[in-house]
Amino acid sequence: MFQKDILKGKRILVTGGGTGLGKEMASEYAELGAEVYICGRRQAVLDDTVKEISDQGGKIKGFACDIRISDAVNDMIDVIWKDGGALTGLVNNAAGNFISPTKDISPKGFEAISNIVFRGSFYLTHACGTRWIEGGDKGSVISILTTWIWNGGPFTVPSAMSKAGVNIMTKSLAAEWGHYGIRLNAIAPGPFPTKGAWERLSPGQDTDSNENDSKIPMRRNGEMQELRNLATFLMADGCDYLTGQTIAIDGASHLGSSGNFYQSLDKLSDEDWDGIRNMIKSSNDADKAKRSV
Ligand code: HXC
Ligand code: NAP
């Protein structure tokens, strides 16, 4: 779809770029000529992704960083700036999520999600934005949201609230920072099956199951290349006047039905929820055991 070197000269950080959608976007950016940075809490996961993309000829480095900690974010951004100059782009992709009746979520459970999505996305955007403004550099921010920013996210309330906050950050800063040449846009994907999301949002369902297809007007999940193309379009030169926008890529899922988890989860019993919580807990514990920060 794009010229092979369309992102040559771009320097892009993708948070949560070691896995899932972040890895897809990082890989596409590297293939199209950008220098790419990724971060996450599991060094070994980052190392594997860096190796895979480098082996294909991409320029990429990975940093273990917990984006909930503003000092850690600032330190990482300093290192990146010293490594080769200003970034040209940031993708706020890292997130945490799990399905749960809201009555069963503790304050710590709320913070586990909101500190990553709501605070972490701000820390990254602020750390890059202040440096772009100080250096007189242009910059482009893409935040990965969800369609439930428009109609609510029953059973995923901390995520819905946090993503809605990042949506309004996108619009607010597009206006406040437009005259510096800083653009902020967002992508709201529908279902693009990944291990991280499916283990916490559809536990027990395989990522290649087509169980949900009938609920989606286009009768299928998203294909990674479709997301990779949109993320490139928004990051490349040529649409500099496009800012403050959130684009859904969901096969009309949220227009044809709610696009959220209401219908599939509304009738579950407390016993069903106990089972779901245990399944999510074992995924969380397995991932946590691999964290290096
Ligand atoms: C209720 C839960 C819970 C669950 C955890 N908690 N899982 N509460 N139901 N299923 C509560 C815990 O009981 C605890 O509170 C608190 O959350 C913190 O738990 P920790 O395990 O200590 O959290 P932490 O180590 O900070 O890990 C954060 C996490 C974890 C969000 C819980 O899942 C994570 O690291 N996720 C990163 C990857 C991820 O989530 N990817 C999916 C993104 S998909 P108490 O009070 O008991 O101590 C996405 C949108 C997809 O965002 C849209 C699809 C259409
Ligand atoms: P994923 O593979 O679980 O990705 C989440 C990433 O965020 C992981 O690499 C994780 O790495 C990182 N992360 C989490 N907490 C972090 C922290 N505190 N500091 C640094 N990194 C952290 O899930 P995904 O499906 O690809 O999701 C990616 C994005 O797409 C998310 O914003 C999600 O909300 C959005 N989204 C996904 C879908 C979908 O269908 N897949 C749909 C709509 C929106 P570590 O655990 O190693 O830190």
XYZ file of C-alpha atoms in Angstrom, residues 9 23 42 49-50 66 68-69 73 87 107 130 140 145 155 160-161 181 196 204 208 214 226 237 247 256 259 264 279:
29
model
C 13.964 9.471 8.769
C 4.386 -5.408 17.856
C 9.082 -7.811 30.369
C 10.563 -8.871 19.365
C 13.713 -6.790 18.823
C 6.882 0.679 33.566
C 2.946 3.987 35.354
C 6.072 5.603 36.838
C 9.149 7.415 31.531
C 11.518 11.192 18.263
C -9.724 0.439 44.188
C 7.568 19.188 26.233
C 2.907 13.042 15.924
C -8.257 3.500 22.143
C -17.881 -4.803 32.379
C -13.598 2.730 29.198
C -13.102 5.668 31.583
C 3.318 21.430 14.586
C -2.990 -10.391 25.800
C -11.181 -19.623 27.282
C -8.708 -17.795 15.936
C -22.118 -12.891 13.538
C -5.439 -3.260 8.078
C 4.030 12.807 6.003
C -10.761 6.785 13.748
C -24.226 -2.457 14.115
C -19.291 -3.102 20.087
C -22.251 -11.430 25.928
C -8.743 -17.875 34.388
